[in-house]
Tab-separated table of C-alpha atoms in Angstrom:
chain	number	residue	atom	x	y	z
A	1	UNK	CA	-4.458	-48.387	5.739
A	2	UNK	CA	-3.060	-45.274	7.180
A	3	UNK	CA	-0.075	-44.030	5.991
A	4	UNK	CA	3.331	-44.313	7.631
A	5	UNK	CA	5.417	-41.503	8.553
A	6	UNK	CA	8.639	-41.732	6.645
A	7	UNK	CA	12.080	-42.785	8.809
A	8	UNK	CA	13.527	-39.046	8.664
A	9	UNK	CA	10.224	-37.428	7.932
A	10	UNK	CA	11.081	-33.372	8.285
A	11	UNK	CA	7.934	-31.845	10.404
A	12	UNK	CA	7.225	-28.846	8.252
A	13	UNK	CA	3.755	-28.565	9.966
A	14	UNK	CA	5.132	-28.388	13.210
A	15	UNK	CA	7.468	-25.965	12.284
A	16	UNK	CA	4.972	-23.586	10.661
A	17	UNK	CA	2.462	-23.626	13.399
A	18	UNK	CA	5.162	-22.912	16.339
A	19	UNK	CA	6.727	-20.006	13.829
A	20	UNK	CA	2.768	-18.541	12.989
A	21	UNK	CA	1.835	-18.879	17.012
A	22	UNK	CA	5.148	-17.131	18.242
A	23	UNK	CA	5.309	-14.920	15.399
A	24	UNK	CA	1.402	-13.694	15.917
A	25	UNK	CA	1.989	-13.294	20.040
A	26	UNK	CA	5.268	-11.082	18.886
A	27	UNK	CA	3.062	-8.938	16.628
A	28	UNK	CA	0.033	-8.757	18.926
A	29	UNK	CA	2.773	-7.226	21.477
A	30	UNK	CA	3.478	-4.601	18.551
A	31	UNK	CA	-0.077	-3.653	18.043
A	32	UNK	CA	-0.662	-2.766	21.834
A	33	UNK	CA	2.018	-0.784	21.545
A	34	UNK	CA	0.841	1.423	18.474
A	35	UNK	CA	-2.658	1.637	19.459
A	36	UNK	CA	-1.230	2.464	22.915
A	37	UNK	CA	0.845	5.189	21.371
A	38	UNK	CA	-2.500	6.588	19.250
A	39	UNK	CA	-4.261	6.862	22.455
A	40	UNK	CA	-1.499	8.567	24.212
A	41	UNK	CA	-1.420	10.484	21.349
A	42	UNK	CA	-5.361	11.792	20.878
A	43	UNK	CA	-5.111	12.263	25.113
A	44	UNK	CA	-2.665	14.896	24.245
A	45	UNK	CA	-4.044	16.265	21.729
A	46	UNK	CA	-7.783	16.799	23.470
A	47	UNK	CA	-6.102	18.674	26.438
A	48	UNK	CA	-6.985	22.340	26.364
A	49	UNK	CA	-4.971	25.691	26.937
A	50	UNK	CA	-8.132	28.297	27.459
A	51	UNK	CA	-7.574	32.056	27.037
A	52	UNK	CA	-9.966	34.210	28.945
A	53	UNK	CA	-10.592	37.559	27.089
A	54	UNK	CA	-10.537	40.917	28.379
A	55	UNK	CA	-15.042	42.167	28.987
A	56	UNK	CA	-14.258	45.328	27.347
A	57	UNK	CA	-12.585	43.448	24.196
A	58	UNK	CA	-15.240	44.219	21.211
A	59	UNK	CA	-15.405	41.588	18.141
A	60	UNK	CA	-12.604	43.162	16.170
A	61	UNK	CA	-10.675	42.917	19.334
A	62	UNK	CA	-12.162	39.020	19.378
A	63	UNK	CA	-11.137	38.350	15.766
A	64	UNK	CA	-7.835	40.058	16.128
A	65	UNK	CA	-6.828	38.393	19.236
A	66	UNK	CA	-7.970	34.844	17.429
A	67	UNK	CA	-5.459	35.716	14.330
A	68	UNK	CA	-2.942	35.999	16.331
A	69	UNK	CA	-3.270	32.909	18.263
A	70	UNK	CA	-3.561	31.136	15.074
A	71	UNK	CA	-0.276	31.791	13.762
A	72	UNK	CA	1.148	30.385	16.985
A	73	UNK	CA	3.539	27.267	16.174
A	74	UNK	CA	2.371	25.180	18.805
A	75	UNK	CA	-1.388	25.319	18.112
A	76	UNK	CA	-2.745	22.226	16.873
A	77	UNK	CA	-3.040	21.870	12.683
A	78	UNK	CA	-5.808	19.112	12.520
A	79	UNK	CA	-8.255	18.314	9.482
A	80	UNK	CA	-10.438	15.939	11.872
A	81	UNK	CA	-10.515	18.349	15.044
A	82	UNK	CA	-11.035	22.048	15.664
A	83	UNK	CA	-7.911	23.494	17.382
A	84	UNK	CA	-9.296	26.650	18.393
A	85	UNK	CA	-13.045	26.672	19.699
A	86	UNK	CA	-14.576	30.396	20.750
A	87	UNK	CA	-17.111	29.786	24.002
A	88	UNK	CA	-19.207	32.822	24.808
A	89	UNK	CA	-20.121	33.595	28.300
A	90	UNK	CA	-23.288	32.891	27.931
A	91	UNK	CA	-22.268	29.201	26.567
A	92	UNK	CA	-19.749	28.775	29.553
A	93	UNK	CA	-22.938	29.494	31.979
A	94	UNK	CA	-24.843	26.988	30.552
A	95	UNK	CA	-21.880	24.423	30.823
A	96	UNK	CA	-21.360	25.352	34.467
A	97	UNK	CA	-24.931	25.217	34.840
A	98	UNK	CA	-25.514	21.867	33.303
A	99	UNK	CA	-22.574	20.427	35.140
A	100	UNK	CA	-23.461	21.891	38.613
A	101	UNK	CA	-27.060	22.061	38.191
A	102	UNK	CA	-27.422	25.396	40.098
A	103	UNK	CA	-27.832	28.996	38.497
A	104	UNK	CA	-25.552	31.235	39.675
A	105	UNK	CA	-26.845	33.913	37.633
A	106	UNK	CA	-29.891	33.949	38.778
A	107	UNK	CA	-28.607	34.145	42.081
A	108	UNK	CA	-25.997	36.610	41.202
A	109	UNK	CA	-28.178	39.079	39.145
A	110	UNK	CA	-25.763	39.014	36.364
A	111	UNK	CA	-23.099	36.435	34.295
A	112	UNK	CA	-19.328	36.835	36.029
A	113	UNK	CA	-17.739	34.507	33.408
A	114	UNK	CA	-15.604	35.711	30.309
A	115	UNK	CA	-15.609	34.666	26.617
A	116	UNK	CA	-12.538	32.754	26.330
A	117	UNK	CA	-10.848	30.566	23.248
A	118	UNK	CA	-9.897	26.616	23.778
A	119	UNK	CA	-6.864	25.956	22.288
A	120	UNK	CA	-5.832	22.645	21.529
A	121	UNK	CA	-1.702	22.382	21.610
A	122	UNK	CA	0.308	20.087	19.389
A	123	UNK	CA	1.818	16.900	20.961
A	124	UNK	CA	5.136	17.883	20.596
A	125	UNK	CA	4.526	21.003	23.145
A	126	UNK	CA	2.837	18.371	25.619
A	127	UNK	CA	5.314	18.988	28.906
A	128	UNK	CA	5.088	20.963	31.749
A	129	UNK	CA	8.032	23.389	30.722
A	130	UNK	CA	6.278	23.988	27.051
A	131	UNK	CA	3.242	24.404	28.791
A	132	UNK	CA	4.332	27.069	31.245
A	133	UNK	CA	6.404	28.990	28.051
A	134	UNK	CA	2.983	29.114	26.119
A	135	UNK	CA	0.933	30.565	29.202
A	136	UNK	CA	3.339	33.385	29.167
A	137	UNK	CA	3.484	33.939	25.551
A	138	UNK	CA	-0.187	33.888	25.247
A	139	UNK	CA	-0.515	35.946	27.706
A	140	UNK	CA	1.576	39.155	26.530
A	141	UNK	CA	-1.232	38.999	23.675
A	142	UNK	CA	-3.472	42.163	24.023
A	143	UNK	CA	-7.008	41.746	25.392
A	144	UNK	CA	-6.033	38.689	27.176
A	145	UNK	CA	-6.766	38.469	30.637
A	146	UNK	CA	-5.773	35.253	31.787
A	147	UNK	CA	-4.183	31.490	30.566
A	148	UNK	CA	-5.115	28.344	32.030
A	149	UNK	CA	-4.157	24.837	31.828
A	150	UNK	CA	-4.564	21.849	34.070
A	151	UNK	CA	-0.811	21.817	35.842
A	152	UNK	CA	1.211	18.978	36.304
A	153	UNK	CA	-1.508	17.148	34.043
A	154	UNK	CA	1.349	16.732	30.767
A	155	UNK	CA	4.040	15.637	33.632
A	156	UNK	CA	1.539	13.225	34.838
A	157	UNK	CA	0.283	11.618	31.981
A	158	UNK	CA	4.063	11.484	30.765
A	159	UNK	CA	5.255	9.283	33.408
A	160	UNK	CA	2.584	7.041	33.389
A	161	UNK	CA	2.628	6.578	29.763
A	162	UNK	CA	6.422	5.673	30.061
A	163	UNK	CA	5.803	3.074	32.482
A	164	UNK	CA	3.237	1.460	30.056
A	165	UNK	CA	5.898	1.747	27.505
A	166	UNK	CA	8.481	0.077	29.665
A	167	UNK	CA	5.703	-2.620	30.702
A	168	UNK	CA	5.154	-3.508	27.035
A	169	UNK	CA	8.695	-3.255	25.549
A	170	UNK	CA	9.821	-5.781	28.257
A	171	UNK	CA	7.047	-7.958	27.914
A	172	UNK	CA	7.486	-8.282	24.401
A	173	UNK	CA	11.318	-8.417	24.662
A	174	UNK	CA	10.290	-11.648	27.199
A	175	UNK	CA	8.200	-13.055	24.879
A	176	UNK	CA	10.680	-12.662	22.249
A	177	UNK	CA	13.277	-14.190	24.390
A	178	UNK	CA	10.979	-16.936	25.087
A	179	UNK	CA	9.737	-17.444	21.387
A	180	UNK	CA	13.069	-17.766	20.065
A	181	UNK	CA	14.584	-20.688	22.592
A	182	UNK	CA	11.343	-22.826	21.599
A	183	UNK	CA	11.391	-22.356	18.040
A	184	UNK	CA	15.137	-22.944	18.084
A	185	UNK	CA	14.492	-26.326	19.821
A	186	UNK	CA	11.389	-27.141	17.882
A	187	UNK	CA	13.766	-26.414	14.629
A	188	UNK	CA	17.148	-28.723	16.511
A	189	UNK	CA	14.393	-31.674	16.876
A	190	UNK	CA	13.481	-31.038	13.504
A	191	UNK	CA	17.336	-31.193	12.118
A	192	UNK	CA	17.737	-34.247	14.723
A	193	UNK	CA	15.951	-36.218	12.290
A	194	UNK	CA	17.655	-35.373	9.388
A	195	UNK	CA	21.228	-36.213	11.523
A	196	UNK	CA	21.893	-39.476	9.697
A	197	UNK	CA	21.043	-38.235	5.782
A	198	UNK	CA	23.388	-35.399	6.930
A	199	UNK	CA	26.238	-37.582	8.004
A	200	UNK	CA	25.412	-39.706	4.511
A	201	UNK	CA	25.905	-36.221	2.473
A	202	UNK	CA	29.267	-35.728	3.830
A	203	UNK	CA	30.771	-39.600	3.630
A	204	UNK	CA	30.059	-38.697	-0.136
A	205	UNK	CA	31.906	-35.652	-0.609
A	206	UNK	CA	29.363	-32.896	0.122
A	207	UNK	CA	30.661	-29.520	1.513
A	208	UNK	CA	28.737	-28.011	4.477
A	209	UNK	CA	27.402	-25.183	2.151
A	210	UNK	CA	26.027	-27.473	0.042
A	211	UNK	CA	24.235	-29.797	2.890
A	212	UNK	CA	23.213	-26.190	4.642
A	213	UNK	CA	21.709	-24.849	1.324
A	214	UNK	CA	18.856	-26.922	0.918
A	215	UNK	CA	17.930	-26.639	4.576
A	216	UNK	CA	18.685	-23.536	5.072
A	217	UNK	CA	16.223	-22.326	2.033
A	218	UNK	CA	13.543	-24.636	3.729
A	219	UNK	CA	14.147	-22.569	7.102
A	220	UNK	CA	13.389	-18.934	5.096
A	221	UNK	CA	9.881	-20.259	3.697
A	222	UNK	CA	9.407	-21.713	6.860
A	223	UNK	CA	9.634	-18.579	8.392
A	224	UNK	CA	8.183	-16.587	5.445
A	225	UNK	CA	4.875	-18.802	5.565
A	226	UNK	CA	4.621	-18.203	9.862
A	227	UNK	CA	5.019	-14.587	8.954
A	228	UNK	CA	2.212	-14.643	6.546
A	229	UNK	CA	0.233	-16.871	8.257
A	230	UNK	CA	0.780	-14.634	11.521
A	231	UNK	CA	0.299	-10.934	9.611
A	232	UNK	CA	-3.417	-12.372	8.256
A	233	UNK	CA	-4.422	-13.799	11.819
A	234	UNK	CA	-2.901	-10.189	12.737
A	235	UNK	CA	-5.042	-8.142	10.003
A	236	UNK	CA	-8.553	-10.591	11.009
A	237	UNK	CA	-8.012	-10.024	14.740
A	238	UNK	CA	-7.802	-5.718	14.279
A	239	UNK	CA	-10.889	-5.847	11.986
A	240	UNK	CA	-12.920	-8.021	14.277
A	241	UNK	CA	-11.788	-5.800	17.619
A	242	UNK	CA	-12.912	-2.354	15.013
A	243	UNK	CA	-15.886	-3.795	13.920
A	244	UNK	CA	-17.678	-5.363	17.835
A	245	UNK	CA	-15.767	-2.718	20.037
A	246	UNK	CA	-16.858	0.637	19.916
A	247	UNK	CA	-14.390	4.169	19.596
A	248	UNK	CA	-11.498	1.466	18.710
A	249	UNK	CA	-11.244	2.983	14.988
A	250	UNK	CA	-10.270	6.193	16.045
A	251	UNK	CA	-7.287	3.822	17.205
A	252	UNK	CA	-5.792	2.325	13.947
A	253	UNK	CA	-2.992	3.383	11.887
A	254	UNK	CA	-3.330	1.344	8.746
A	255	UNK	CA	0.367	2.434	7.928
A	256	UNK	CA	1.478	1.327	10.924
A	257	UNK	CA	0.163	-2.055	10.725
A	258	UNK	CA	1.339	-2.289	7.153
A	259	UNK	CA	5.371	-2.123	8.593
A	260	UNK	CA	4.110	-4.152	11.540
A	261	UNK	CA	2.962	-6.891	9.336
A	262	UNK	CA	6.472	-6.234	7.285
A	263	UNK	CA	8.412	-6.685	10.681
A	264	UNK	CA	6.727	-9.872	10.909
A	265	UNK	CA	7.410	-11.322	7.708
A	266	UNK	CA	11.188	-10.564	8.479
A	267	UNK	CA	11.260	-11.879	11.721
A	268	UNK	CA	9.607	-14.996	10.309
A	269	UNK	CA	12.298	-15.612	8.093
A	270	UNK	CA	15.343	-14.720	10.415
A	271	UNK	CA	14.437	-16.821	13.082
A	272	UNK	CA	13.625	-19.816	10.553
A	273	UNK	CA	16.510	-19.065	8.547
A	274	UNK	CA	19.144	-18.816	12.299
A	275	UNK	CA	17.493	-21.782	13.914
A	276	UNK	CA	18.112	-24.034	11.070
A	277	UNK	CA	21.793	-22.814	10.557
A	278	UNK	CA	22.709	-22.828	14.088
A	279	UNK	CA	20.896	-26.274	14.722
A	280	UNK	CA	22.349	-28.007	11.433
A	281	UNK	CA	26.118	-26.645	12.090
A	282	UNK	CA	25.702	-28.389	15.343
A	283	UNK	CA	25.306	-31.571	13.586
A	284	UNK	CA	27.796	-31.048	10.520
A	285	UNK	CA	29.995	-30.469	13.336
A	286	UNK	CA	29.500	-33.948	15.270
A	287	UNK	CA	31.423	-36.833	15.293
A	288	UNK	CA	29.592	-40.067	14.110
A	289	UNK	CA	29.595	-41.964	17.288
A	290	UNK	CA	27.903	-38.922	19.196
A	291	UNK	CA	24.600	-39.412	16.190
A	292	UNK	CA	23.323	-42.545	18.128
């Protein structure tokens, strides 16, 4: 024979599985966001500043010219990149060659271009203002002819990146919003059965405290097993995406999704451990006639 659901039965497995799903659409919003930021974040970082150099500059004048930019503060300090790269002329006409497909020097008789440096700038320095300052200061360097940047890129790229931002914080904030009024009411049906060993408690001398302990403790694990639950469906999902999608590991911030998983966890149990409260003062608070 199958076996009966108790009169008053509390739905723990209901309670777990709404926490885990909300909890793991709550986090999934957080990871957009950090690999969003990441990306943001290597787009900056790959934009170039390139210094054209003087013809007449010699290699001391070359070597002298690259110490100097060096101990610029706004340069790039990267293990995995190069910051500075040197191109030759000869280089750039191959480039320009390769990308237009047409030699100019052959038609020209001779190589017009200049050895110049790349400089890749720091993220902090990514706005138009910053960008414009560090033209002019590279500039004033000796045996520099000339500073280039793509314009209005930085200002670009910042405005559309804070419109993702604002996309993603209020579609999280939504689903937050959303999460917590259906967990609440999941948790008040949950208490709704329990309204009638409540009322028994108190016609034999329990204080609310002591009725709200018991409950109250079952609303943290509650909430502490979603978040777990939701942080390891988190954790499988990233390793599944780096593993069958391609570039995506240049994305991850382990840290990151260390505190994400933490902000989970405490989520879990504040919204178990609110719900309950707020749903079971609701009842402690009723009078016996309004139970039925």
């Amino acid at each position: 024979m199958p076996k009966k659901k108790k009169i008053g039965s509390y739905p723990n497995t209901m309670i777990v599985i709404s926490l885990t799903a909300a909890l793991f659409l709550i986090g999934f919003c957080g990871l957009l966001v950090i690999q969003s930021k990441k990306l943001v974040s290597i787009i900056r970082e790959n934009i170039e500043v390139r210094i054209f150099v003087d013809k007449e500059v010699n290699k001391a004048g070359q070597d002298s010219i690259l110490s100097l930019i060096q101990a610029k503060p706004y340069v790039l300090v990267s293990a995995e990149v190069q910051p500075i790269t040197f191109v030759s002329k000869e280089e750039a006409a191959k480039e320009f060659i390769q990308g237009t497909k047409e030699d100019f020097v052959a038609f020209l008789g001779e190589n017009p271009l200049r050895d110049s440096y790349r400089v890749r700038i720091q993220e902090d320095y990514f706005e138009e203002a910053k960008l414009q300052l560090i033209k002019k200061d590279l500039e004033k360097i000796k045996g520099v002819y000339e500073v280039v940047y793509q314009e209005n890129l930085a200002d670009n790229i910042n405005r559309n990146v804070t419109k993702i931002y604002i996309v993603l914080a209020s579609f999280a904030l939504i689903m937050l919003i959303i999460i917590v009024l259906l967990i609440n009411n999941t948790i008040k049906l949950a208490i709704y059965s329990q309204r009638f060993l409540i009322r028994s408690m108190q016609l034999v001398g329990a204080t609310n405290g002591f009725i709200q302990k018991p409950f109250v403790m079952r609303g943290a694990i509650q909430g502490l097993i979603g978040g777990i639950l939701a942080g390891v469906l988190l954790i499988v999902l990233q390793q599944v995406a780096v593993r069958n999608v391609e570039g995506l590991a240049m994305l991850q911030e382990y840290n990151r999704l260390v505190i994400l998983v933490a902000i989970v966890l405490i989520l879990g149990v504040l919204i178990g451990v609110s719900s309950t409260y707020q749903s079971l003062s609701r009842y402690l608070r009723m009078a016996l006639d309004d139970l039925y």
